Short mmCIF file of C-alpha atoms in Angstrom, two decimals:
data_model
loop_
_atom_site.label_atom_id
_atom_site.label_comp_id
_atom_site.label_asym_id
_atom_site.label_seq_id
_atom_site.Cartn_x
_atom_site.Cartn_y
_atom_site.Cartn_z
CA UNK A 222 -38.75 -24.29 -56.37
CA UNK A 223 -36.34 -27.10 -57.19
CA UNK A 224 -33.06 -27.58 -55.38
CA UNK A 225 -31.00 -26.68 -58.47
CA UNK A 226 -30.82 -22.94 -57.64
CA UNK A 227 -29.80 -23.86 -54.09
CA UNK A 228 -26.94 -25.97 -55.42
CA UNK A 229 -25.83 -23.30 -57.87
CA UNK A 230 -25.85 -20.63 -55.16
CA UNK A 231 -23.77 -22.91 -52.92
CA UNK A 232 -21.32 -23.76 -55.71
CA UNK A 233 -20.92 -20.07 -56.56
CA UNK A 234 -20.22 -19.33 -52.89
CA UNK A 235 -17.73 -22.20 -52.75
CA UNK A 236 -15.93 -20.98 -55.87
CA UNK A 237 -15.25 -17.45 -54.66
CA UNK A 238 -14.53 -18.51 -51.06
CA UNK A 239 -11.83 -20.93 -52.21
CA UNK A 240 -10.07 -18.08 -53.99
CA UNK A 241 -10.66 -15.66 -51.13
CA UNK A 242 -9.22 -18.06 -48.56
CA UNK A 243 -5.96 -18.28 -50.49
CA UNK A 244 -5.96 -14.51 -51.11
CA UNK A 245 -6.53 -13.56 -47.47
CA UNK A 246 -3.52 -15.43 -46.14
CA UNK A 247 -1.08 -14.30 -48.85
CA UNK A 248 -2.15 -10.85 -50.06
CA UNK A 249 -0.39 -8.82 -47.35
CA UNK A 250 2.94 -10.47 -48.13
CA UNK A 251 2.39 -10.07 -51.87
CA UNK A 252 1.73 -6.35 -51.46
CA UNK A 253 4.79 -5.84 -49.25
CA UNK A 254 7.35 -8.32 -50.59
CA UNK A 255 6.47 -8.43 -54.28
CA UNK A 256 4.98 -4.98 -54.93
CA UNK A 257 7.41 -3.44 -52.44
CA UNK A 258 4.85 -1.34 -50.55
CA UNK A 259 5.47 -0.40 -46.92
CA UNK A 260 3.12 -2.17 -44.48
CA UNK A 261 1.73 1.16 -43.28
CA UNK A 262 0.88 2.10 -46.87
CA UNK A 263 -0.81 -1.23 -47.46
CA UNK A 264 -2.92 -0.68 -44.34
CA UNK A 265 -3.82 2.85 -45.41
CA UNK A 266 -4.69 1.73 -48.93
CA UNK A 267 -6.95 -1.07 -47.76
CA UNK A 268 -8.66 1.23 -45.25
CA UNK A 269 -9.42 3.70 -48.05
CA UNK A 270 -10.59 0.85 -50.26
CA UNK A 271 -13.06 -0.59 -47.75
CA UNK A 272 -14.30 2.90 -46.96
CA UNK A 273 -15.06 3.31 -50.67
CA UNK A 274 -16.71 -0.10 -50.67
CA UNK A 275 -18.98 0.85 -47.79
CA UNK A 276 -20.11 3.96 -49.69
CA UNK A 277 -20.71 2.20 -53.00
CA UNK A 278 -22.43 -0.89 -51.59
CA UNK A 279 -25.74 1.00 -51.35
CA UNK A 280 -25.89 2.33 -54.95
CA UNK A 281 -24.71 -1.02 -56.31
CA UNK A 282 -27.45 -2.74 -54.32
CA UNK A 283 -29.92 -0.26 -55.79
CA UNK A 284 -28.59 -1.18 -59.24
CA UNK A 285 -29.46 -4.81 -58.52
CA UNK A 286 -33.04 -3.75 -57.75
CA UNK A 287 -33.36 -1.69 -60.92
CA UNK A 288 -31.51 -3.92 -63.39
CA UNK A 289 -31.99 -7.37 -61.86
CA UNK A 290 -29.91 -9.11 -59.18
CA UNK A 291 -28.67 -11.99 -61.32
CA UNK A 292 -27.15 -9.82 -64.05
CA UNK A 293 -25.73 -7.39 -61.49
CA UNK A 294 -24.20 -10.24 -59.47
CA UNK A 295 -22.56 -11.67 -62.58
CA UNK A 296 -21.11 -8.29 -63.60
CA UNK A 297 -19.76 -7.61 -60.09
CA UNK A 298 -18.22 -11.11 -59.86
CA UNK A 299 -16.46 -10.41 -63.17
CA UNK A 300 -15.43 -6.99 -61.85
CA UNK A 301 -13.95 -8.57 -58.73
CA UNK A 302 -12.04 -11.05 -60.90
CA UNK A 303 -10.66 -8.22 -63.02
CA UNK A 304 -9.60 -6.25 -59.92
CA UNK A 305 -7.75 -9.22 -58.45
CA UNK A 306 -6.02 -9.87 -61.77
CA UNK A 307 -5.06 -6.18 -61.93
CA UNK A 308 -3.06 -6.56 -58.71
CA UNK A 309 -0.65 -8.60 -60.83
CA UNK A 310 0.01 -5.56 -63.01
CA UNK A 311 -0.03 -2.55 -60.68
CA UNK A 312 3.17 -0.80 -59.67
CA UNK A 313 3.21 1.93 -57.06
CA UNK A 314 0.95 3.14 -54.27
CA UNK A 315 -1.67 5.10 -56.24
CA UNK A 316 -2.46 2.29 -58.74
CA UNK A 317 -2.61 -0.11 -55.78
CA UNK A 318 -5.17 2.08 -53.97
CA UNK A 319 -7.30 2.51 -57.10
CA UNK A 320 -7.31 -1.23 -57.78
CA UNK A 321 -8.09 -1.98 -54.13
CA UNK A 322 -11.03 0.45 -54.28
CA UNK A 323 -12.44 -1.36 -57.32
CA UNK A 324 -11.95 -4.70 -55.55
CA UNK A 325 -13.63 -3.63 -52.29
CA UNK A 326 -16.50 -1.88 -54.11
CA UNK A 327 -17.18 -4.88 -56.33
CA UNK A 328 -17.08 -7.19 -53.30
CA UNK A 329 -19.49 -4.99 -51.34
CA UNK A 330 -21.86 -4.66 -54.27
CA UNK A 331 -21.69 -8.38 -55.00
CA UNK A 332 -22.69 -9.18 -51.41
CA UNK A 333 -25.77 -6.92 -51.66
CA UNK A 334 -26.76 -8.17 -55.13
CA UNK A 335 -26.43 -11.79 -54.06
CA UNK A 336 -28.67 -11.16 -51.05
CA UNK A 337 -31.26 -9.70 -53.43
CA UNK A 338 -30.83 -12.78 -55.62
CA UNK A 339 -31.51 -15.05 -52.63
CA UNK A 340 -34.62 -12.98 -51.84
CA UNK A 341 -35.90 -13.51 -55.38
CA UNK A 342 -35.14 -17.23 -55.60
CA UNK A 343 -35.86 -18.49 -52.09
CA UNK A 344 -39.24 -18.23 -50.29
CA UNK A 345 -39.25 -15.89 -47.30
CA UNK A 346 -39.48 -18.67 -44.71
CA UNK A 347 -36.44 -20.47 -46.13
CA UNK A 348 -34.00 -17.60 -46.60
CA UNK A 349 -32.28 -17.71 -43.22
CA UNK A 350 -31.73 -21.45 -43.58
CA UNK A 351 -30.36 -20.94 -47.08
CA UNK A 352 -27.99 -18.23 -45.89
CA UNK A 353 -26.85 -20.53 -43.09
CA UNK A 354 -25.97 -23.19 -45.67
CA UNK A 355 -24.14 -20.60 -47.74
CA UNK A 356 -22.23 -19.46 -44.65
CA UNK A 357 -21.20 -23.05 -43.93
CA UNK A 358 -20.05 -23.40 -47.52
CA UNK A 359 -18.18 -20.11 -47.24
CA UNK A 360 -16.24 -21.24 -44.18
CA UNK A 361 -15.42 -24.61 -45.71
CA UNK A 362 -14.15 -22.92 -48.86
CA UNK A 363 -12.11 -20.41 -46.89
CA UNK A 364 -10.46 -23.24 -44.94
CA UNK A 365 -9.46 -25.12 -48.09
CA UNK A 366 -8.35 -21.91 -49.77
CA UNK A 367 -6.27 -20.94 -46.75
CA UNK A 368 -4.54 -24.31 -46.97
CA UNK A 369 -3.69 -23.61 -50.61
CA UNK A 370 -2.42 -20.18 -49.58
CA UNK A 371 -0.30 -21.88 -46.94
CA UNK A 372 1.50 -23.80 -49.69
CA UNK A 373 2.31 -20.48 -51.36
CA UNK A 374 3.57 -19.10 -48.05
CA UNK A 375 5.79 -22.14 -47.65
CA UNK A 376 7.25 -21.59 -51.12
CA UNK A 377 7.69 -17.90 -50.36
CA UNK A 378 8.35 -16.98 -54.00
CA UNK A 379 6.87 -14.17 -56.07
CA UNK A 380 5.60 -16.76 -58.56
CA UNK A 381 3.72 -18.58 -55.80
CA UNK A 382 2.06 -15.36 -54.62
CA UNK A 383 1.11 -14.44 -58.18
CA UNK A 384 -0.32 -17.93 -58.65
CA UNK A 385 -2.65 -17.34 -55.70
CA UNK A 386 -3.93 -14.09 -57.22
CA UNK A 387 -4.48 -15.80 -60.56
CA UNK A 388 -6.38 -18.58 -58.77
CA UNK A 389 -8.60 -16.05 -56.98
CA UNK A 390 -9.35 -14.27 -60.26
CA UNK A 391 -10.30 -17.58 -61.92
CA UNK A 392 -12.47 -18.53 -58.94
CA UNK A 393 -14.50 -15.33 -59.30
CA UNK A 394 -14.94 -16.02 -63.02
CA UNK A 395 -16.24 -19.48 -62.10
CA UNK A 396 -18.57 -17.81 -59.59
CA UNK A 397 -19.90 -15.52 -62.34
CA UNK A 398 -20.55 -18.47 -64.67
CA UNK A 399 -22.42 -20.35 -61.96
CA UNK A 400 -24.54 -17.31 -61.10
CA UNK A 401 -25.36 -16.90 -64.80
CA UNK A 402 -26.96 -20.37 -64.78
CA UNK A 403 -29.47 -19.37 -62.09
CA UNK A 404 -33.07 -18.50 -62.98
CA UNK A 405 -33.59 -14.83 -63.72
CA UNK A 406 -35.30 -12.59 -61.16
CA UNK A 407 -37.45 -9.63 -62.07
CA UNK A 408 -36.02 -6.16 -61.63
CA UNK A 409 -38.70 -4.87 -59.25
CA UNK A 410 -37.73 -1.24 -58.60
CA UNK A 411 -39.60 1.14 -60.86
CA UNK A 412 -37.64 3.69 -62.83
CA UNK A 413 -40.64 5.93 -63.12
CA UNK A 414 -42.42 8.17 -60.66
CA UNK A 415 -43.94 7.17 -57.39
CA UNK A 416 -42.65 5.25 -54.44
CA UNK A 417 -40.36 3.05 -56.51
CA UNK A 418 -38.50 6.04 -57.91
CA UNK A 419 -37.34 7.54 -54.61
CA UNK A 420 -33.56 7.56 -54.63
CA UNK A 421 -32.02 5.67 -51.72
CA UNK A 422 -35.20 5.56 -49.65
CA UNK A 423 -33.33 3.39 -47.15
CA UNK A 424 -31.43 6.46 -45.97
CA UNK A 425 -34.75 7.96 -44.85
CA UNK A 426 -35.85 4.74 -43.18
CA UNK A 427 -34.38 5.62 -39.80
CA UNK A 428 -35.55 2.50 -37.90
CA UNK A 429 -33.92 0.21 -40.48
CA UNK A 430 -30.78 2.35 -40.49
CA UNK A 431 -30.66 2.05 -36.69
CA UNK A 432 -30.96 -1.75 -36.94
CA UNK A 433 -28.06 -1.74 -39.44
CA UNK A 434 -26.01 0.44 -37.08
CA UNK A 435 -26.66 -1.84 -34.11
CA UNK A 436 -25.68 -4.81 -36.27
CA UNK A 437 -22.39 -3.04 -37.09
CA UNK A 438 -21.70 -2.83 -33.34
CA UNK A 439 -22.29 -6.57 -33.01
CA UNK A 440 -19.86 -7.13 -35.90
CA UNK A 441 -16.99 -5.63 -33.90
CA UNK A 442 -16.28 -9.30 -33.13
CA UNK A 443 -14.86 -9.68 -36.67
CA UNK A 444 -11.28 -8.51 -35.93
CA UNK A 445 -10.98 -10.68 -32.80
CA UNK A 446 -9.71 -13.90 -34.35
CA UNK A 447 -7.65 -12.39 -37.15
CA UNK A 448 -6.00 -9.51 -35.26
CA UNK A 449 -6.79 -8.93 -31.59
CA UNK A 450 -6.42 -12.46 -30.22
CA UNK A 451 -3.05 -13.20 -31.90
CA UNK A 452 -1.68 -9.98 -30.38
CA UNK A 453 -3.36 -10.66 -27.01
CA UNK A 454 -1.98 -14.20 -26.87
CA UNK A 455 1.61 -13.15 -27.56
CA UNK A 456 1.64 -9.96 -25.47
CA UNK A 457 -0.64 -10.67 -22.50
CA UNK A 458 -0.61 -14.46 -21.95
CA UNK A 459 1.85 -17.32 -21.68
CA UNK A 460 0.02 -19.40 -24.29
CA UNK A 461 1.95 -20.43 -27.41
CA UNK A 462 1.58 -18.16 -30.44
CA UNK A 463 0.37 -21.04 -32.65
CA UNK A 464 -2.80 -21.23 -30.55
CA UNK A 465 -4.11 -18.23 -32.54
CA UNK A 466 -4.16 -20.40 -35.65
CA UNK A 467 -5.86 -23.19 -33.71
CA UNK A 468 -8.62 -20.84 -32.55
CA UNK A 469 -9.20 -19.73 -36.14
CA UNK A 470 -9.51 -23.35 -37.28
CA UNK A 471 -11.90 -24.06 -34.37
CA UNK A 472 -14.11 -21.16 -35.45
CA UNK A 473 -14.10 -22.11 -39.12
CA UNK A 474 -14.92 -25.76 -38.49
CA UNK A 475 -17.67 -24.93 -35.99
CA UNK A 476 -19.42 -22.56 -38.41
CA UNK A 477 -19.06 -25.06 -41.24
CA UNK A 478 -20.62 -27.86 -39.17
CA UNK A 479 -23.20 -26.10 -37.01
CA UNK A 480 -24.36 -22.82 -38.66
CA UNK A 481 -27.31 -24.51 -40.36
CA UNK A 482 -28.44 -26.08 -37.08
CA UNK A 483 -28.09 -22.75 -35.27
CA UNK A 484 -30.36 -21.07 -37.82
CA UNK A 485 -33.19 -23.62 -37.76
CA UNK A 486 -35.11 -21.96 -34.94
CA UNK A 487 -35.01 -18.51 -36.61
CA UNK A 488 -38.19 -18.22 -38.68
CA UNK A 489 -39.47 -14.70 -38.10
CA UNK A 490 -39.03 -11.39 -36.35
CA UNK A 491 -39.69 -12.68 -32.83
CA UNK A 492 -37.33 -15.64 -33.02
CA UNK A 493 -34.65 -13.47 -34.64
CA UNK A 494 -34.78 -10.97 -31.77
CA UNK A 495 -34.66 -13.75 -29.17
CA UNK A 496 -31.57 -15.35 -30.71
CA UNK A 497 -29.89 -11.96 -31.03
CA UNK A 498 -30.44 -11.26 -27.33
CA UNK A 499 -28.92 -14.63 -26.47
CA UNK A 500 -25.96 -13.94 -28.74
CA UNK A 501 -25.24 -10.68 -26.94
CA UNK A 502 -25.18 -12.39 -23.56
CA UNK A 503 -23.01 -15.25 -24.84
CA UNK A 504 -20.59 -12.74 -26.38
CA UNK A 505 -20.35 -10.95 -23.02
CA UNK A 506 -19.48 -14.26 -21.38
CA UNK A 507 -16.91 -14.94 -24.10
CA UNK A 508 -15.16 -11.60 -23.55
CA UNK A 509 -15.12 -12.17 -19.77
CA UNK A 510 -13.50 -15.58 -20.24
CA UNK A 511 -10.93 -14.17 -22.68
CA UNK A 512 -10.07 -11.53 -20.05
CA UNK A 513 -9.34 -14.28 -17.51
CA UNK A 514 -6.42 -15.47 -19.66
CA UNK A 515 -4.40 -12.31 -18.89
CA UNK A 516 -1.10 -13.06 -17.18
CA UNK A 517 -1.73 -16.83 -17.05
CA UNK A 518 0.86 -19.45 -17.85
CA UNK A 519 0.58 -21.59 -20.98
CA UNK A 520 -1.97 -24.27 -20.02
CA UNK A 521 -4.39 -22.18 -17.91
CA UNK A 522 -4.28 -19.41 -20.51
CA UNK A 523 -4.94 -21.89 -23.31
CA UNK A 524 -7.91 -23.33 -21.42
CA UNK A 525 -9.49 -19.89 -20.99
CA UNK A 526 -8.75 -18.93 -24.61
CA UNK A 527 -10.28 -22.11 -26.04
CA UNK A 528 -13.36 -21.73 -23.84
CA UNK A 529 -13.72 -18.08 -24.84
CA UNK A 530 -13.37 -18.99 -28.52
CA UNK A 531 -16.03 -21.70 -28.19
CA UNK A 532 -18.44 -19.19 -26.65
CA UNK A 533 -17.53 -16.63 -29.29
CA UNK A 534 -18.39 -18.93 -32.20
CA UNK A 535 -21.75 -19.79 -30.59
CA UNK A 536 -22.50 -16.06 -30.32
CA UNK A 537 -21.34 -15.54 -33.91
CA UNK A 538 -23.66 -18.21 -35.33
CA UNK A 539 -26.61 -16.87 -33.34
CA UNK A 540 -25.93 -13.27 -34.34
CA UNK A 541 -25.56 -14.21 -38.01
CA UNK A 542 -28.87 -16.11 -38.10
CA UNK A 543 -30.79 -13.35 -36.32
CA UNK A 544 -29.35 -10.53 -38.41
CA UNK A 545 -30.03 -12.34 -41.70
CA UNK A 546 -33.68 -12.71 -40.77
CA UNK A 547 -34.04 -9.06 -39.79
CA UNK A 548 -32.24 -7.77 -42.88
CA UNK A 549 -34.81 -9.46 -45.14
CA UNK A 550 -37.96 -9.16 -43.01
CA UNK A 551 -37.55 -5.42 -42.53
CA UNK A 552 -36.73 -4.57 -46.16
CA UNK A 553 -39.35 -3.70 -48.82
CA UNK A 554 -39.51 -6.42 -51.47
CA UNK A 555 -38.87 -3.94 -54.29
CA UNK A 556 -35.71 -2.56 -52.64
CA UNK A 557 -34.01 -5.68 -51.30
CA UNK A 558 -30.68 -4.89 -52.96
CA UNK A 559 -30.69 -1.29 -51.78
CA UNK A 560 -31.54 -2.26 -48.20
CA UNK A 561 -29.03 -5.12 -48.19
CA UNK A 562 -26.45 -2.66 -49.48
CA UNK A 563 -26.95 -0.51 -46.38
CA UNK A 564 -27.14 -3.48 -44.01
CA UNK A 565 -23.96 -4.93 -45.51
CA UNK A 566 -22.01 -1.77 -44.69
CA UNK A 567 -21.81 -3.14 -41.15
CA UNK A 568 -19.20 -5.60 -42.40
CA UNK A 569 -17.12 -2.94 -44.15
CA UNK A 570 -17.39 -0.59 -41.16
CA UNK A 571 -16.23 -3.40 -38.88
CA UNK A 572 -13.35 -4.14 -41.24
CA UNK A 573 -12.40 -0.47 -41.47
CA UNK A 574 -12.85 0.77 -37.90
CA UNK A 575 -12.95 -2.47 -35.94
CA UNK A 576 -9.21 -3.26 -35.89
CA UNK A 577 -8.31 0.11 -34.37
CA UNK A 578 -11.18 0.09 -31.85
CA UNK A 579 -10.66 -3.50 -30.73
CA UNK A 580 -6.86 -3.34 -30.41
CA UNK A 581 -7.14 -0.07 -28.48
CA UNK A 582 -9.69 -1.53 -26.08
CA UNK A 583 -8.00 -4.87 -25.53
CA UNK A 584 -4.27 -4.16 -25.73
CA UNK A 585 -4.30 -0.72 -24.10
CA UNK A 586 -7.02 -1.32 -21.50
CA UNK A 587 -6.61 -5.05 -20.93
CA UNK A 588 -9.29 -6.69 -18.79
CA UNK A 589 -11.51 -3.56 -18.51
CA UNK A 590 -11.37 -3.30 -22.31
CA UNK A 591 -12.59 -6.87 -22.70
CA UNK A 592 -15.44 -6.23 -20.30
CA UNK A 593 -16.41 -2.99 -22.06
CA UNK A 594 -16.39 -4.68 -25.46
CA UNK A 595 -18.45 -7.54 -24.03
CA UNK A 596 -20.96 -5.17 -22.43
CA UNK A 597 -21.54 -3.43 -25.79
CA UNK A 598 -22.89 -6.68 -27.23
CA UNK A 599 -25.99 -7.25 -25.05
CA UNK A 600 -26.70 -3.52 -25.07
CA UNK A 601 -26.75 -3.51 -28.89
CA UNK A 602 -28.62 -6.82 -29.17
CA UNK A 603 -31.34 -5.78 -26.70
CA UNK A 604 -31.70 -2.41 -28.44
CA UNK A 605 -32.45 -4.32 -31.64
CA UNK A 606 -35.94 -5.17 -30.32
CA UNK A 607 -37.49 -1.68 -30.24
CA UNK A 608 -35.70 -0.62 -33.42
CA UNK A 609 -36.78 -3.73 -35.36
CA UNK A 610 -40.40 -3.55 -34.18
CA UNK A 611 -40.57 0.09 -35.18
CA UNK A 612 -39.11 -0.74 -38.60
CA UNK A 613 -41.58 -3.61 -39.02
CA UNK A 614 -44.46 -1.28 -38.20
CA UNK A 615 -43.56 0.86 -41.21
CA UNK A 616 -43.86 -2.04 -43.69
CA UNK A 617 -47.03 -2.68 -45.68
CA UNK A 618 -48.14 -6.06 -47.10
CA UNK A 619 -47.06 -4.91 -50.57
CA UNK A 620 -43.61 -3.94 -49.31
CA UNK A 621 -42.97 -7.32 -47.71
CA UNK A 622 -44.06 -9.34 -50.75
CA UNK A 623 -41.72 -11.63 -52.67
CA UNK A 624 -40.27 -10.65 -56.06
CA UNK A 625 -41.41 -12.79 -58.95
CA UNK A 626 -39.28 -14.81 -61.35
CA UNK A 627 -38.98 -13.28 -64.81
CA UNK A 628 -36.51 -11.78 -67.25
CA UNK A 629 -33.31 -10.28 -65.92
CA UNK A 630 -30.62 -8.14 -67.42
CA UNK A 631 -27.17 -9.58 -67.95
#
């Protein structure tokens, strides 16, 4: 395969991450200051939306298998663009929730369909490396987009916030156009009788579902940088509040620069499980170091927080590489979208439940909460081994084959 599909996949990722970066840093203020919604209602609406997204990610992934991942990805990118643009028009809580549900569902489905697209375009041994490059592109785009969002925050006007939403909508349209230029991938799930026609077979694949659940536990790290650490820094340490932003930048730059290198050693089931076990232990060390910042004055607290964040991003890159490999290796080739739809619910579950769980553990329990959260990580990562080997034992050579290139729906 030539490098053109690789470039197009990366450019599509860059396009939507630029818009998302600007959206993430401004959307909460747009919803509260411009739409006039109470913060509690915004939180409730987004929780409902991501819950809907977690439920619809699986059927939308199945749609990618049945109708072709390229066409499905394009349609869902357009749907995401339309949802973001609709935020400019909604008035009131109920329209906001409905629009947010469309947005979260399209995002969840797009993630699953794009994973199926990678499976169809990239040979099995190269997928983890490709996803690492896409993750680096994602973080770079988010950083630039966040800087653009920062300009809107500095302006503080309704027009500036609306401009960010318009930019995000245009970025997803650009993403759709780039995805449309990719080679088509055969729709491999049969609509007839037989094994291909079983509806949502992934729900009966208990070993794979257990691997997805354990991965969701590992993803409880997601709310740390955006929510838990800013609150921890201001309430439990003497470090300056701006350090939270510095830790976020550290994480983003590290992933952008080193995710590809971290994924190079992950080439199969065994190496994926080894790197996942290491990530669990490193995450435990990270949580222990974060806990040491409690009650410290500015400079000692900052030293512990920076060290903890450095360990955390190492664990993050290892966990990402290992989980990508497992998500593909353990999925039947004719149900990649469906299986990725289930595996991807770990992100939406972490986004939905993670903030409450993590803030309760860390802010209410303090140091014991950090240690408990850290201990969950090696437990989950070591439990991946038996679950993944059992799931692999259920696969046949036909099920682990690679989809062929052919015609695709649009």
